[in-house]
Tab-separated table of C-alpha atoms in Angstrom:
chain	number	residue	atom	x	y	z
A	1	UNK	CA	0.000	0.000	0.000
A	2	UNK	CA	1.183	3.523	-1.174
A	3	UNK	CA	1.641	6.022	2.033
A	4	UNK	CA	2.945	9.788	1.494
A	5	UNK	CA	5.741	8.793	3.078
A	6	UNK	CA	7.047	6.034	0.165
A	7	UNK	CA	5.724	7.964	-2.521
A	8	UNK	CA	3.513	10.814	-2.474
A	9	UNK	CA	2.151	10.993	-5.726
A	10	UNK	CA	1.272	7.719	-6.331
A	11	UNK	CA	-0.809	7.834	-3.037
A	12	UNK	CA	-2.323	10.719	-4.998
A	13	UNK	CA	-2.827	8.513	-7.876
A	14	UNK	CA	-3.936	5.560	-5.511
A	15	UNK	CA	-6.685	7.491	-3.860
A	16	UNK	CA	-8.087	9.046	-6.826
A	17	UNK	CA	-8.018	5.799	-8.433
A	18	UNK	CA	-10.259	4.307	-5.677
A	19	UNK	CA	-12.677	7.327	-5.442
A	20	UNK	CA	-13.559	6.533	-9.085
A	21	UNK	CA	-13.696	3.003	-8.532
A	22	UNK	CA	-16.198	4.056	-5.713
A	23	UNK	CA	-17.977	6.386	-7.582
A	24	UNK	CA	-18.749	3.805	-10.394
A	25	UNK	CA	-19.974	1.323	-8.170
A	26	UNK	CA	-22.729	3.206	-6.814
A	27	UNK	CA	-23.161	4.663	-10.048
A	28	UNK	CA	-23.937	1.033	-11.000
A	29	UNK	CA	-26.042	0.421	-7.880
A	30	UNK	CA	-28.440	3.643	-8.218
A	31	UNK	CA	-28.735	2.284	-11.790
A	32	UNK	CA	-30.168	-1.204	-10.291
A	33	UNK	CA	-32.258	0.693	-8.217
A	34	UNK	CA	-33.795	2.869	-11.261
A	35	UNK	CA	-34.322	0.082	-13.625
A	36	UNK	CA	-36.166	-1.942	-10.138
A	37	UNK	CA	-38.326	1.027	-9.184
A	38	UNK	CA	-39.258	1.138	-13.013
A	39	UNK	CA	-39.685	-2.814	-12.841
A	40	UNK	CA	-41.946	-2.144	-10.158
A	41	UNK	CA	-44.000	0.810	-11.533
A	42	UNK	CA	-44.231	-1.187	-15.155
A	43	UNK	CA	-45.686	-4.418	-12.428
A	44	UNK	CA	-48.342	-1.972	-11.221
A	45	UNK	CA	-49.237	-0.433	-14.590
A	46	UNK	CA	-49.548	-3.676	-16.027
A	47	UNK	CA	-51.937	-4.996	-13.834
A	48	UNK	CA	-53.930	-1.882	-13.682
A	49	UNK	CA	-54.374	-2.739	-17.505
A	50	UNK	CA	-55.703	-5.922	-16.737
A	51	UNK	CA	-58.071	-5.138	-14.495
A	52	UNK	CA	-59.120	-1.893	-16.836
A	53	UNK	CA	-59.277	-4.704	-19.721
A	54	UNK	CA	-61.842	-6.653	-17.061
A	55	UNK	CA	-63.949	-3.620	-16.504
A	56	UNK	CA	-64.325	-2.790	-20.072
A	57	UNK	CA	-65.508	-6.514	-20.952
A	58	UNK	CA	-68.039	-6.146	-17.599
A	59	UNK	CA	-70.125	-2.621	-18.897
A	60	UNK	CA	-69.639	-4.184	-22.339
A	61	UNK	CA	-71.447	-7.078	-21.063
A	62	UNK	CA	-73.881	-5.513	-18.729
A	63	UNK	CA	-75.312	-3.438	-22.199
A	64	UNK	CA	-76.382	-7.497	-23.178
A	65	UNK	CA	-80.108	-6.917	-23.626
A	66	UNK	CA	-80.986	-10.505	-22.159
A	67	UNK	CA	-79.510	-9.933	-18.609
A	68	UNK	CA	-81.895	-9.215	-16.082
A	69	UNK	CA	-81.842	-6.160	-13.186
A	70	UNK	CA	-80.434	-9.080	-10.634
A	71	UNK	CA	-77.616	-9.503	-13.897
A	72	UNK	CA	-76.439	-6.720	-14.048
A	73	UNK	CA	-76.342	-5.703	-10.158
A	74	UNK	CA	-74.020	-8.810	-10.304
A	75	UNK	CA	-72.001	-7.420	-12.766
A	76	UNK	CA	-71.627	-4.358	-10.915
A	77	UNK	CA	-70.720	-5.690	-7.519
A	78	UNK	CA	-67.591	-7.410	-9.993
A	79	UNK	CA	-66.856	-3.911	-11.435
A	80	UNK	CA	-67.281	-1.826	-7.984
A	81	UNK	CA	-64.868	-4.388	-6.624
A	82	UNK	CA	-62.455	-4.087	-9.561
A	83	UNK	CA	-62.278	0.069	-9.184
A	84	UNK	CA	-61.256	-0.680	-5.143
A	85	UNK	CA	-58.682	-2.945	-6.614
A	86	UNK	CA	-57.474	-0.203	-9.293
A	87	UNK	CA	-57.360	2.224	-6.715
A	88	UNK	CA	-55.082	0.236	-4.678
A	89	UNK	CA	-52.792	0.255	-7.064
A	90	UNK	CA	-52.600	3.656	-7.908
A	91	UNK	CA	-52.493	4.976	-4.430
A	92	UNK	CA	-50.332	2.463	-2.765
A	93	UNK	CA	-47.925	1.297	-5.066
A	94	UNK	CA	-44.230	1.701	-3.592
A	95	UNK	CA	-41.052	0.872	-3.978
A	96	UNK	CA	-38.265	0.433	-1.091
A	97	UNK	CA	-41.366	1.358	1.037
A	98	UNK	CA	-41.418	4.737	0.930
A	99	UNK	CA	-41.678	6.008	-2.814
A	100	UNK	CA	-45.046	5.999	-4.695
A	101	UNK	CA	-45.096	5.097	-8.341
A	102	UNK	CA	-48.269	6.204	-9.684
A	103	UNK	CA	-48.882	9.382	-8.026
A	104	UNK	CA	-49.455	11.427	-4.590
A	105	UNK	CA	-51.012	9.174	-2.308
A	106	UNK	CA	-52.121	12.403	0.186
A	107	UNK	CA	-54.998	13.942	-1.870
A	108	UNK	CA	-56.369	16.030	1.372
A	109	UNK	CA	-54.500	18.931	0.723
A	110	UNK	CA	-55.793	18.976	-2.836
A	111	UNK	CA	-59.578	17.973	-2.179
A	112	UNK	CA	-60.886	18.678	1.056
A	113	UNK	CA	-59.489	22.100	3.577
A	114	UNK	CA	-57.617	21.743	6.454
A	115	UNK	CA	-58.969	22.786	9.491
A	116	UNK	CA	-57.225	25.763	9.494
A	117	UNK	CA	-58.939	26.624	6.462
A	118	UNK	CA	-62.053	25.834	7.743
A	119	UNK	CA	-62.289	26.841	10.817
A	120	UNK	CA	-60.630	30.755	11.624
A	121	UNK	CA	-60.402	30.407	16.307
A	122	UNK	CA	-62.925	32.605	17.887
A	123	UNK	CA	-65.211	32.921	14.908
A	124	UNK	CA	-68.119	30.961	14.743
A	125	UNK	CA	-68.500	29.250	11.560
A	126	UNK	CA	-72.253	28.025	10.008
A	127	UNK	CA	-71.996	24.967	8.104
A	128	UNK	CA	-74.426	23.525	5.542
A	129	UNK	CA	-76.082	20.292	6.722
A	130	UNK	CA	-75.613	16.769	4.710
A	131	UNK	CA	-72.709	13.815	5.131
A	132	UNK	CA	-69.527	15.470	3.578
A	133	UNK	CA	-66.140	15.678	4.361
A	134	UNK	CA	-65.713	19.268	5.966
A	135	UNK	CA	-62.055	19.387	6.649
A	136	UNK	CA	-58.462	17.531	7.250
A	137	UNK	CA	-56.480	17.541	10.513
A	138	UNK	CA	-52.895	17.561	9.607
A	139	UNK	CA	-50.692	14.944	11.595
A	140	UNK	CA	-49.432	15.415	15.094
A	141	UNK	CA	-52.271	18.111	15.656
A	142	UNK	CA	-52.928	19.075	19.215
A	143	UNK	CA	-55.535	21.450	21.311
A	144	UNK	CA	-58.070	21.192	18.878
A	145	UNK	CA	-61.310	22.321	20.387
A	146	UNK	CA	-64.836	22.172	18.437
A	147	UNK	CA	-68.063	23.762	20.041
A	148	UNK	CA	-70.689	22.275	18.123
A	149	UNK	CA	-74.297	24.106	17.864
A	150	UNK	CA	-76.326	21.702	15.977
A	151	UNK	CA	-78.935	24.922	15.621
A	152	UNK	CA	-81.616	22.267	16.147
A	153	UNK	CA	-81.257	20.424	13.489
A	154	UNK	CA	-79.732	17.086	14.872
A	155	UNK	CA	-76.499	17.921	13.071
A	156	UNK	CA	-73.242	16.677	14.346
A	157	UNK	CA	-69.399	16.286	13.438
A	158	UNK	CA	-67.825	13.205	13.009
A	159	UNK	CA	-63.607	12.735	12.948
A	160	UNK	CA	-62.117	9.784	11.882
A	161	UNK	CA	-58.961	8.435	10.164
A	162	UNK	CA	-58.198	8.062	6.744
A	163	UNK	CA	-57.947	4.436	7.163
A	164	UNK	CA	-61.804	4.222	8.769
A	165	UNK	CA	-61.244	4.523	12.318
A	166	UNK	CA	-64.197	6.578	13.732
A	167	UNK	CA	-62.495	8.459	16.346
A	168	UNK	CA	-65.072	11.057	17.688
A	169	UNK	CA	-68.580	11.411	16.772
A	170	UNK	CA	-72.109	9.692	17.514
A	171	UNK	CA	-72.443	6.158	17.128
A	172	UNK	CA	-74.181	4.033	13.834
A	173	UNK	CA	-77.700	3.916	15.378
A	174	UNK	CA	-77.746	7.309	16.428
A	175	UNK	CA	-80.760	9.513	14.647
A	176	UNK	CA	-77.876	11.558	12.636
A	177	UNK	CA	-77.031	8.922	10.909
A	178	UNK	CA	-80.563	7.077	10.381
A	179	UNK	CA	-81.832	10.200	8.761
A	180	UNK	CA	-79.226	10.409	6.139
A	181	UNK	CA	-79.913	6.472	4.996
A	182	UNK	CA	-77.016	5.466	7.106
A	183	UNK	CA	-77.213	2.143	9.421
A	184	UNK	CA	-74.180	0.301	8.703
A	185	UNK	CA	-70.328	0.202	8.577
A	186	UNK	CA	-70.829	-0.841	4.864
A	187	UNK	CA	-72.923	2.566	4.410
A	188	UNK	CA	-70.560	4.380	5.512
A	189	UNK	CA	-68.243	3.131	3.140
A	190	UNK	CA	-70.052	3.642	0.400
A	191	UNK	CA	-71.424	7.299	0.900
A	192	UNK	CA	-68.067	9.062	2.749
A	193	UNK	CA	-65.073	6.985	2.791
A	194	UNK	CA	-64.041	8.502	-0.695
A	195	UNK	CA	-60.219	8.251	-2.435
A	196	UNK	CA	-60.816	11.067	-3.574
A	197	UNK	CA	-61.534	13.062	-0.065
A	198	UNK	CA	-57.986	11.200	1.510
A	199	UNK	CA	-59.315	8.165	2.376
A	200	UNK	CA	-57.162	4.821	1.801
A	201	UNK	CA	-58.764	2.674	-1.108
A	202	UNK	CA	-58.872	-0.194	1.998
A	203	UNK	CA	-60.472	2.135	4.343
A	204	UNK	CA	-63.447	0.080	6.494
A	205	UNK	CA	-65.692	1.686	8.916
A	206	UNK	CA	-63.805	0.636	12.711
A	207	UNK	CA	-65.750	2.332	15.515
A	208	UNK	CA	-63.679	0.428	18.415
A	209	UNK	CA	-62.090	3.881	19.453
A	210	UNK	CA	-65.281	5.914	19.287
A	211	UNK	CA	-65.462	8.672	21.582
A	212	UNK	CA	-68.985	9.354	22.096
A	213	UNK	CA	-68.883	12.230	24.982
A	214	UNK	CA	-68.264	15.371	24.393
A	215	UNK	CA	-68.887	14.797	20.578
A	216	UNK	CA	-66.564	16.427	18.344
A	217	UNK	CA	-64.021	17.490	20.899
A	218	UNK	CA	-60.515	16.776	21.165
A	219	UNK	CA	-59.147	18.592	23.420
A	220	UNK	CA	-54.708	18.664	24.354
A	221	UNK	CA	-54.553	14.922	21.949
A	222	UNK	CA	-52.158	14.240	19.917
A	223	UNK	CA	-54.065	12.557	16.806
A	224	UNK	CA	-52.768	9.662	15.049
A	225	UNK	CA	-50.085	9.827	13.099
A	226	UNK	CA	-51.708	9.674	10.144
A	227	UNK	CA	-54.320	12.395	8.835
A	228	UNK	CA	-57.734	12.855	10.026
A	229	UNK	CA	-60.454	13.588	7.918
A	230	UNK	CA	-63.700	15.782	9.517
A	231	UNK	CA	-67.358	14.598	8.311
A	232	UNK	CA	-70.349	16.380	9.348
């Protein structure tokens, strides 16, 4: 081995040498990493196709003029289940389990105001009534305070996660929810847990950490660290 003290310009060489010979070979590795992130995204394109392919054949078939009503609510339970799938894909695709392929999987920010937005402290807001998403609570949130005036009209807020959870609210069999056609977890699903308003494609109503007193309250918590998503 070359030291300054033998020779000090071929140590000069020597080192130089190996810094390219270092900088090729993770020049070679971040090019195995690029051409397996694009394996991965090509994977998750590909199957999207399929399943697109699937769909297609399904409302082709569903325009048949001897199915019946029963037919073609089969056929639509198939393709329902087939857009869940798609939007899996599209939302949750990642490589090295962090990076997402096929687009922002955070569409609060774009779709539905944070509660910043939506609500200005001191300043009483009136909302219209109906099941919506009203706002987003950014992650690690804390001292957030609601006073809720219902203004007679059975009207309440509900907060849960993007993945389902029903953290604060009134529970399924209250009269909020009966009024508005909603009496099961499966309801609830269909009418509010939206991709498009942040929720995960695999979000399922969970009401096992409902907090029923005090409704719409959360006062000095810490919410989850994932975003929370305000119905009312």
């Amino acid at each position: 081995m070359n030291s300054a003290a033998d020779d000090s310009a071929g140590l000069q060489i020597s080192n130089r040498l190996t810094s390219e010979s270092n900088a090729k070979d993770q020049l070679r590795r971040n090019l195995n990493d690029g051409i397996s992130y694009a394996q991965i995204a090509e994977g998750g394109l590909q199957e999207s196709a399929d399943i697109l392919q699937r769909m297609w054949q399904l409302a082709m078939q569903s325009q048949n003029g001897i199915n019946t009503d029963a037919d073609r609510r089969a056929l639509d339970k198939e393709f329902q289940q087939l857009k869940n799938v798609l939007n899996g894909i599209a939302y949750n695709t990642e490589a090295f389990n962090r990076l997402p392929l096929l687009g922002d999987n955070d569409l609060l920010s774009d779709n539905v105001s944070s509660i910043g937005d939506t609500f200005v402290q001191g300043s009483p807001t009136r909302l219209n009534s109906g099941l919506r998403s009203i706002a987003y609570i950014p992650p690690g949130s804390t001292n957030i305070s609601l006073d809720i005036d219902s203004f007679s009209l059975d009207d309440d807020l509900q907060v849960f996660t993007t993945s389902g959870r029903h953290l604060v609210g009134t529970p399924l069999l209250d009269n909020v929810w009966i009024i508005n056609g909603v009496s099961s977890g499966s309801d609830i699903k269909s009418l509010l847990f939206l991709t498009q308003e942040g929720y995960t494609p695999t979000a399922s109503y969970d009401g096992s950490s409902l907090i029923t007193s005090g409704s719409g309250t959360i006062n000095g918590t810490t919410l989850p660290s994932q975003a929370t998503n305000i119905q009312g």
